[in-house]
Short mmCIF file of C-alpha atoms in Angstrom, two decimals:
data_model
loop_
_atom_site.label_atom_id
_atom_site.label_comp_id
_atom_site.label_asym_id
_atom_site.label_seq_id
_atom_site.Cartn_x
_atom_site.Cartn_y
_atom_site.Cartn_z
CA MET L 208 3.36 11.97 -30.08
CA ASN L 209 4.97 15.36 -29.37
CA GLY L 210 6.76 16.32 -26.24
CA GLY L 211 3.75 17.93 -24.46
CA SER L 212 1.49 15.00 -25.20
CA LEU L 213 4.11 12.49 -24.02
CA PHE L 214 4.47 14.39 -20.77
CA LEU L 215 0.74 14.45 -20.19
CA GLN L 216 0.45 10.76 -21.06
CA GLN L 217 3.22 9.82 -18.66
CA LEU L 218 1.70 12.12 -16.03
CA ILE L 219 -1.60 10.18 -16.23
CA ASN L 220 0.24 6.89 -16.03
CA GLY L 221 2.16 8.18 -12.99
CA LEU L 222 -1.02 9.23 -11.26
CA SER L 223 -2.45 5.77 -11.78
CA LEU L 224 0.71 4.03 -10.48
CA GLY L 225 1.19 6.63 -7.72
CA SER L 226 -2.42 5.99 -6.47
CA ILE L 227 -1.55 2.37 -5.84
CA TYR L 228 1.74 3.23 -4.09
CA ALA L 229 -0.17 5.72 -1.95
CA LEU L 230 -2.72 3.08 -0.87
CA ILE L 231 0.01 0.67 0.20
CA ALA L 232 2.08 3.40 1.86
CA LEU L 233 -0.80 4.38 4.00
CA GLY L 234 -0.68 1.00 5.71
CA TYR L 235 2.97 1.40 6.47
CA THR L 236 2.59 4.91 7.78
CA MET L 237 -0.43 4.16 10.04
CA VAL L 238 1.15 1.15 11.69
CA TYR L 239 4.47 2.99 12.19
CA GLY L 240 2.66 6.06 13.55
CA ILE L 241 1.00 3.94 16.28
CA VAL L 242 3.48 1.22 17.26
CA LYS L 243 6.72 2.38 15.56
CA LEU L 244 6.87 -0.79 13.57
CA ILE L 245 7.97 -1.12 9.91
CA ASN L 246 5.68 -3.95 8.74
CA PHE L 247 7.73 -5.35 5.88
CA ALA L 248 5.13 -8.05 5.33
CA HIS L 249 2.69 -5.37 4.16
CA GLY L 250 3.69 -5.89 0.50
CA ASP L 251 2.79 -9.50 0.76
CA ILE L 252 -0.74 -8.50 2.04
CA LEU L 253 -1.03 -6.84 -1.35
CA MET L 254 -0.13 -10.16 -2.96
CA LEU L 255 -2.80 -11.99 -0.94
CA GLY L 256 -5.31 -9.37 -2.03
CA ALA L 257 -4.46 -9.87 -5.67
CA TYR L 258 -4.79 -13.68 -5.40
CA SER L 259 -8.12 -13.37 -3.49
CA GLY L 260 -9.42 -11.19 -6.25
CA TYR L 261 -8.05 -13.52 -8.90
CA PHE L 262 -10.08 -16.52 -7.70
CA VAL L 263 -13.28 -14.47 -7.44
CA LEU L 264 -12.83 -13.05 -11.01
CA ARG L 265 -12.00 -16.53 -12.37
CA TRP L 266 -15.29 -17.80 -10.85
CA LEU L 267 -17.63 -14.80 -11.56
CA GLY L 268 -16.04 -13.23 -14.64
CA THR L 269 -14.89 -9.58 -15.05
CA THR L 270 -18.23 -7.82 -14.74
CA PRO L 271 -18.54 -4.69 -12.55
CA LEU L 272 -20.43 -6.72 -9.96
CA ALA L 273 -17.70 -9.41 -9.99
CA MET L 274 -15.09 -6.72 -9.43
CA ALA L 275 -16.97 -5.35 -6.46
CA VAL L 276 -17.23 -8.90 -4.99
CA ALA L 277 -13.44 -9.37 -5.68
CA PHE L 278 -12.65 -6.20 -3.77
CA ILE L 279 -14.85 -7.18 -0.77
CA PHE L 280 -13.47 -10.69 -0.58
CA ALA L 281 -9.88 -9.46 -0.89
CA MET L 282 -10.48 -6.96 1.92
CA ILE L 283 -11.93 -9.61 4.24
CA VAL L 284 -9.09 -12.10 3.56
CA CYS L 285 -6.33 -9.52 4.04
CA ALA L 286 -7.95 -8.04 7.19
CA VAL L 287 -8.22 -11.47 8.75
CA VAL L 288 -4.59 -12.39 7.92
CA SER L 289 -3.35 -9.02 9.16
CA LEU L 290 -5.24 -9.42 12.49
CA LEU L 291 -3.66 -12.88 12.93
CA MET L 292 -0.21 -11.46 12.17
CA GLU L 293 -0.71 -8.67 14.74
CA ARG L 294 -2.11 -10.98 17.42
CA LEU L 295 0.34 -13.90 17.07
CA ALA L 296 3.59 -12.24 15.92
CA TYR L 297 3.70 -8.54 16.69
CA ARG L 298 1.75 -8.16 19.95
CA PRO L 299 4.00 -10.45 22.00
CA LEU L 300 7.02 -8.37 20.88
CA ARG L 301 5.45 -4.95 21.55
CA GLN L 302 7.73 -4.29 24.55
CA ALA L 303 10.77 -5.97 22.93
CA PRO L 304 13.56 -4.05 21.14
CA ARG L 305 12.41 -2.77 17.69
CA LEU L 306 14.98 -4.91 16.00
CA ASN L 307 13.08 -8.02 17.10
CA SER L 308 9.88 -6.84 15.51
CA LEU L 309 11.69 -5.85 12.37
CA ILE L 310 13.24 -9.33 11.99
CA THR L 311 9.82 -10.86 12.73
CA ALA L 312 8.23 -8.76 9.93
CA ILE L 313 10.83 -10.00 7.41
CA ALA L 314 10.21 -13.56 8.58
CA ILE L 315 6.47 -13.19 8.14
CA SER L 316 6.98 -11.80 4.69
CA LEU L 317 9.03 -14.91 3.68
CA ILE L 318 6.46 -17.18 5.35
CA LEU L 319 3.60 -15.64 3.28
CA GLN L 320 5.56 -15.79 0.10
CA ASN L 321 6.68 -19.37 0.43
CA GLY L 322 3.41 -20.52 2.05
CA VAL L 323 1.54 -19.30 -1.06
CA ARG L 324 4.11 -20.96 -3.33
CA VAL L 325 3.48 -24.41 -1.84
CA LEU L 326 -0.34 -24.23 -1.79
CA PRO L 327 -1.57 -26.78 -4.37
CA PHE L 328 -4.20 -24.48 -5.87
CA ILE L 329 -1.75 -21.60 -6.34
CA GLY L 330 1.84 -22.78 -6.87
CA PRO L 331 4.96 -20.80 -7.81
CA ASN L 332 4.14 -20.15 -11.51
CA PRO L 333 2.84 -16.73 -12.67
CA ARG L 334 -0.75 -16.43 -13.62
CA GLN L 335 -2.57 -14.14 -16.06
CA TYR L 336 -4.93 -11.91 -14.09
CA PRO L 337 -8.55 -11.60 -15.38
CA THR L 338 -9.26 -7.98 -16.12
CA MET L 339 -11.94 -5.81 -17.70
CA GLU L 340 -11.72 -5.13 -21.39
CA THR L 341 -9.48 -2.18 -21.86
CA VAL L 342 -11.12 0.88 -23.43
CA ASN L 343 -8.98 3.93 -24.16
CA ILE L 344 -10.65 7.31 -23.80
CA SER L 345 -8.88 9.86 -26.00
CA PHE L 346 -8.37 13.54 -25.17
CA GLY L 347 -6.61 14.98 -28.18
CA ASN L 348 -3.09 13.57 -28.35
CA PHE L 349 -3.21 11.55 -25.13
CA SER L 350 -5.61 9.01 -23.68
CA ILE L 351 -6.55 7.35 -20.42
CA SER L 352 -7.83 3.77 -20.17
CA ASN L 353 -10.89 2.70 -18.18
CA ILE L 354 -8.69 0.71 -15.81
CA GLN L 355 -6.50 3.75 -15.06
CA LEU L 356 -9.65 5.77 -14.49
CA VAL L 357 -10.97 3.17 -12.03
CA VAL L 358 -7.60 3.05 -10.25
CA ILE L 359 -7.31 6.84 -9.87
CA ILE L 360 -10.97 7.46 -8.83
CA LEU L 361 -11.29 4.45 -6.45
CA SER L 362 -7.93 5.24 -4.81
CA ALA L 363 -9.05 8.89 -4.24
CA VAL L 364 -12.37 7.67 -2.73
CA LEU L 365 -10.58 5.31 -0.40
CA MET L 366 -8.23 8.04 0.71
CA VAL L 367 -11.11 10.42 1.48
CA ILE L 368 -12.84 7.60 3.47
CA LEU L 369 -9.62 6.98 5.36
CA ASN L 370 -9.26 10.64 6.15
CA TYR L 371 -12.80 10.74 7.45
CA ILE L 372 -12.24 7.72 9.67
CA ILE L 373 -9.04 9.12 11.19
CA ASN L 374 -10.33 12.68 11.76
CA TYR L 375 -14.12 12.36 12.46
CA THR L 376 -14.78 8.94 14.08
CA LYS L 377 -14.41 7.62 17.59
CA ILE L 378 -11.95 4.91 16.57
CA GLY L 379 -10.04 7.56 14.51
CA LYS L 380 -9.68 9.71 17.65
CA ALA L 381 -8.48 6.58 19.54
CA MET L 382 -5.94 5.94 16.86
CA ARG L 383 -4.57 9.49 17.13
CA ALA L 384 -4.46 9.30 20.86
CA VAL L 385 -2.47 6.02 20.83
CA SER L 386 -0.10 7.40 18.27
CA TYR L 387 0.63 10.45 20.52
CA ASP L 388 1.05 8.54 23.76
CA LEU L 389 0.26 4.88 24.15
CA GLN L 390 0.43 4.74 27.93
CA ALA L 391 -1.54 7.88 28.47
CA ALA L 392 -4.28 6.63 26.00
CA SER L 393 -4.47 3.38 28.01
CA LEU L 394 -4.92 5.35 31.26
CA MET L 395 -7.70 7.33 29.63
CA GLY L 396 -9.71 4.15 29.02
CA ILE L 397 -8.78 3.56 25.35
CA SER L 398 -8.42 -0.11 24.48
CA VAL L 399 -4.90 -0.01 22.96
CA ASN L 400 -4.92 -3.61 21.72
CA LYS L 401 -8.22 -3.14 19.83
CA THR L 402 -7.00 0.18 18.37
CA ILE L 403 -3.82 -1.28 17.12
CA SER L 404 -5.64 -4.33 15.70
CA PHE L 405 -8.04 -2.03 13.89
CA THR L 406 -5.10 -0.03 12.47
CA PHE L 407 -3.55 -3.25 11.12
CA ALA L 408 -6.85 -4.31 9.60
CA LEU L 409 -7.47 -0.92 8.06
CA GLY L 410 -4.01 -0.86 6.50
CA ALA L 411 -4.58 -4.46 5.17
CA VAL L 412 -7.94 -3.39 3.61
CA LEU L 413 -6.16 -0.59 1.72
CA ALA L 414 -3.42 -3.01 0.62
CA ALA L 415 -6.01 -5.55 -0.57
CA CYS L 416 -7.59 -2.83 -2.77
CA GLY L 417 -4.14 -1.89 -3.98
CA GLY L 418 -3.44 -5.49 -4.81
CA VAL L 419 -6.54 -5.90 -6.97
CA LEU L 420 -5.97 -2.51 -8.69
CA TYR L 421 -2.23 -3.27 -9.26
CA ALA L 422 -3.03 -6.72 -10.72
CA SER L 423 -5.77 -5.16 -12.98
CA ALA L 424 -3.29 -2.58 -14.27
CA TYR L 425 -0.40 -5.01 -14.63
CA PRO L 426 -2.27 -8.30 -15.21
CA GLN L 427 0.24 -10.96 -14.10
CA ILE L 428 0.52 -12.28 -10.52
CA ASP L 429 2.94 -14.57 -8.66
CA PRO L 430 3.78 -15.18 -5.00
CA THR L 431 6.65 -12.61 -4.94
CA MET L 432 4.68 -9.87 -6.74
CA GLY L 433 4.34 -7.83 -3.56
CA THR L 434 7.98 -7.40 -2.92
CA MET L 435 8.83 -4.47 -5.22
CA PRO L 436 5.51 -2.48 -4.85
CA GLY L 437 5.79 -2.98 -1.10
CA LEU L 438 9.35 -1.67 -1.06
CA LYS L 439 8.41 1.25 -3.21
CA ALA L 440 5.42 2.02 -1.02
CA PHE L 441 7.69 2.02 1.98
CA VAL L 442 9.97 4.44 0.12
CA ALA L 443 6.87 6.58 -0.60
CA ALA L 444 5.92 6.58 3.09
CA VAL L 445 9.44 7.67 4.10
CA LEU L 446 9.61 10.22 1.29
CA GLY L 447 6.37 11.88 2.45
CA GLY L 448 7.29 11.61 6.13
CA ILE L 449 6.80 8.25 7.83
CA GLY L 450 3.85 8.51 10.27
CA SER L 451 2.13 11.20 8.24
CA VAL L 452 -0.99 10.16 6.33
CA PRO L 453 -0.99 13.07 3.98
CA GLY L 454 2.74 12.54 3.48
CA ALA L 455 2.15 8.87 2.45
CA MET L 456 -0.31 10.02 -0.22
CA LEU L 457 2.03 12.71 -1.51
CA GLY L 458 5.03 10.42 -1.50
CA GLY L 459 3.07 7.75 -3.45
CA TYR L 460 2.11 10.23 -6.20
CA ILE L 461 5.64 11.67 -6.41
CA LEU L 462 7.18 8.18 -6.69
CA GLY L 463 4.67 6.99 -9.27
CA ILE L 464 5.05 10.10 -11.44
CA ALA L 465 8.85 10.03 -11.22
CA GLU L 466 8.84 6.40 -12.27
CA THR L 467 6.63 6.80 -15.33
CA LEU L 468 8.40 9.99 -16.43
CA THR L 469 11.74 8.24 -16.23
CA LYS L 470 10.33 5.40 -18.40
CA GLY L 471 8.98 7.91 -20.89
CA TYR L 472 12.21 9.86 -21.34
CA LEU L 473 14.97 7.55 -20.38
CA PRO L 474 15.69 3.80 -20.59
CA SER L 475 13.26 2.02 -18.37
CA GLN L 476 15.98 0.26 -16.36
CA TYR L 477 16.82 3.60 -14.76
CA ALA L 478 13.35 4.00 -13.25
CA ASP L 479 14.08 2.23 -9.92
CA ALA L 480 17.42 3.88 -9.50
CA ILE L 481 15.98 7.32 -10.01
CA SER L 482 13.01 6.59 -7.69
CA PHE L 483 15.40 5.63 -4.90
CA SER L 484 17.73 8.56 -5.69
CA ILE L 485 14.81 10.93 -5.05
CA LEU L 486 14.41 9.38 -1.63
CA ILE L 487 18.10 9.84 -0.79
CA ILE L 488 18.04 13.49 -2.00
CA ILE L 489 14.92 14.28 0.03
CA LEU L 490 16.34 12.65 3.18
CA LEU L 491 19.56 14.53 2.81
CA VAL L 492 17.69 17.87 2.54
CA LYS L 493 14.89 17.02 5.01
CA PRO L 494 15.52 13.86 6.97
CA THR L 495 11.99 13.63 8.39
CA GLY L 496 10.53 13.51 4.83
CA ILE L 497 8.47 16.13 3.04
CA MET L 498 5.67 16.40 5.56
CA GLY L 499 7.31 14.81 8.53
CA GLU L 500 7.81 16.71 11.75
CA LYS L 501 10.80 16.77 14.02
CA ILE L 502 10.27 14.99 17.35
CA ARG L 503 12.15 16.21 20.34
CA VAL L 504 13.16 13.46 22.76
CA LYS L 505 13.71 14.40 26.42
CA VAL L 506 16.63 12.70 28.10
#
């Protein structure tokens, strides 16, 4: 494979990986945009989505219909868990210092990881994920697999749907109003609690899809599998501008492409270091992220 073909191949791999990072990053950025909370348990929602899809695919096989059922079941499970997290753990701390919520998010992440580890039908051992048969579609000197194609297309469709919900629906307008000014939105008759709960559920649905796609592309799952993708998705959200939905998408793609290009041209152990180095450089040059905006605080 010559240099140009290697670059195109790694670019396709990066778009596939970046699509997953972008889906997860959207959950981080939406929640932060509304309640200024970094939900570090979000990566473990991805893990729950992957396991939910795993049991469906083990039961129904890896047909297209079974994949659709796996996505729907994973979305429902993750949305319910996320709503419980918001109602029981985050809502009581909404007026507390942000450090309290941050520590709670880390605690919930550990609870989810270790809770799954002790479940008798899951356990701590890695499992092979059922996936569709891989078919490579060749374009000259590079190729794209059917799984990568599904990841890229489905992620793009979900992002378009999210953009429509935020910009053209009543609940989307409520989300934007709450993100601008929570107290003023409440005075205007918007149900702040319902809007925040919907935001958590929507982010969890995207993370569930990301979990099934990630496990399909990298077919091995375990209770701690969400830690690194969740951390990198957080980096993607900060890179693009935390609180910015387009920024989260852009940050996810940049991080995915940077990671795969590093693996293509350098030893693979440098991939994580270079990904985080990009974040540091961007924050040194533009602390608000690529698409973030400066917020003036009156004192």
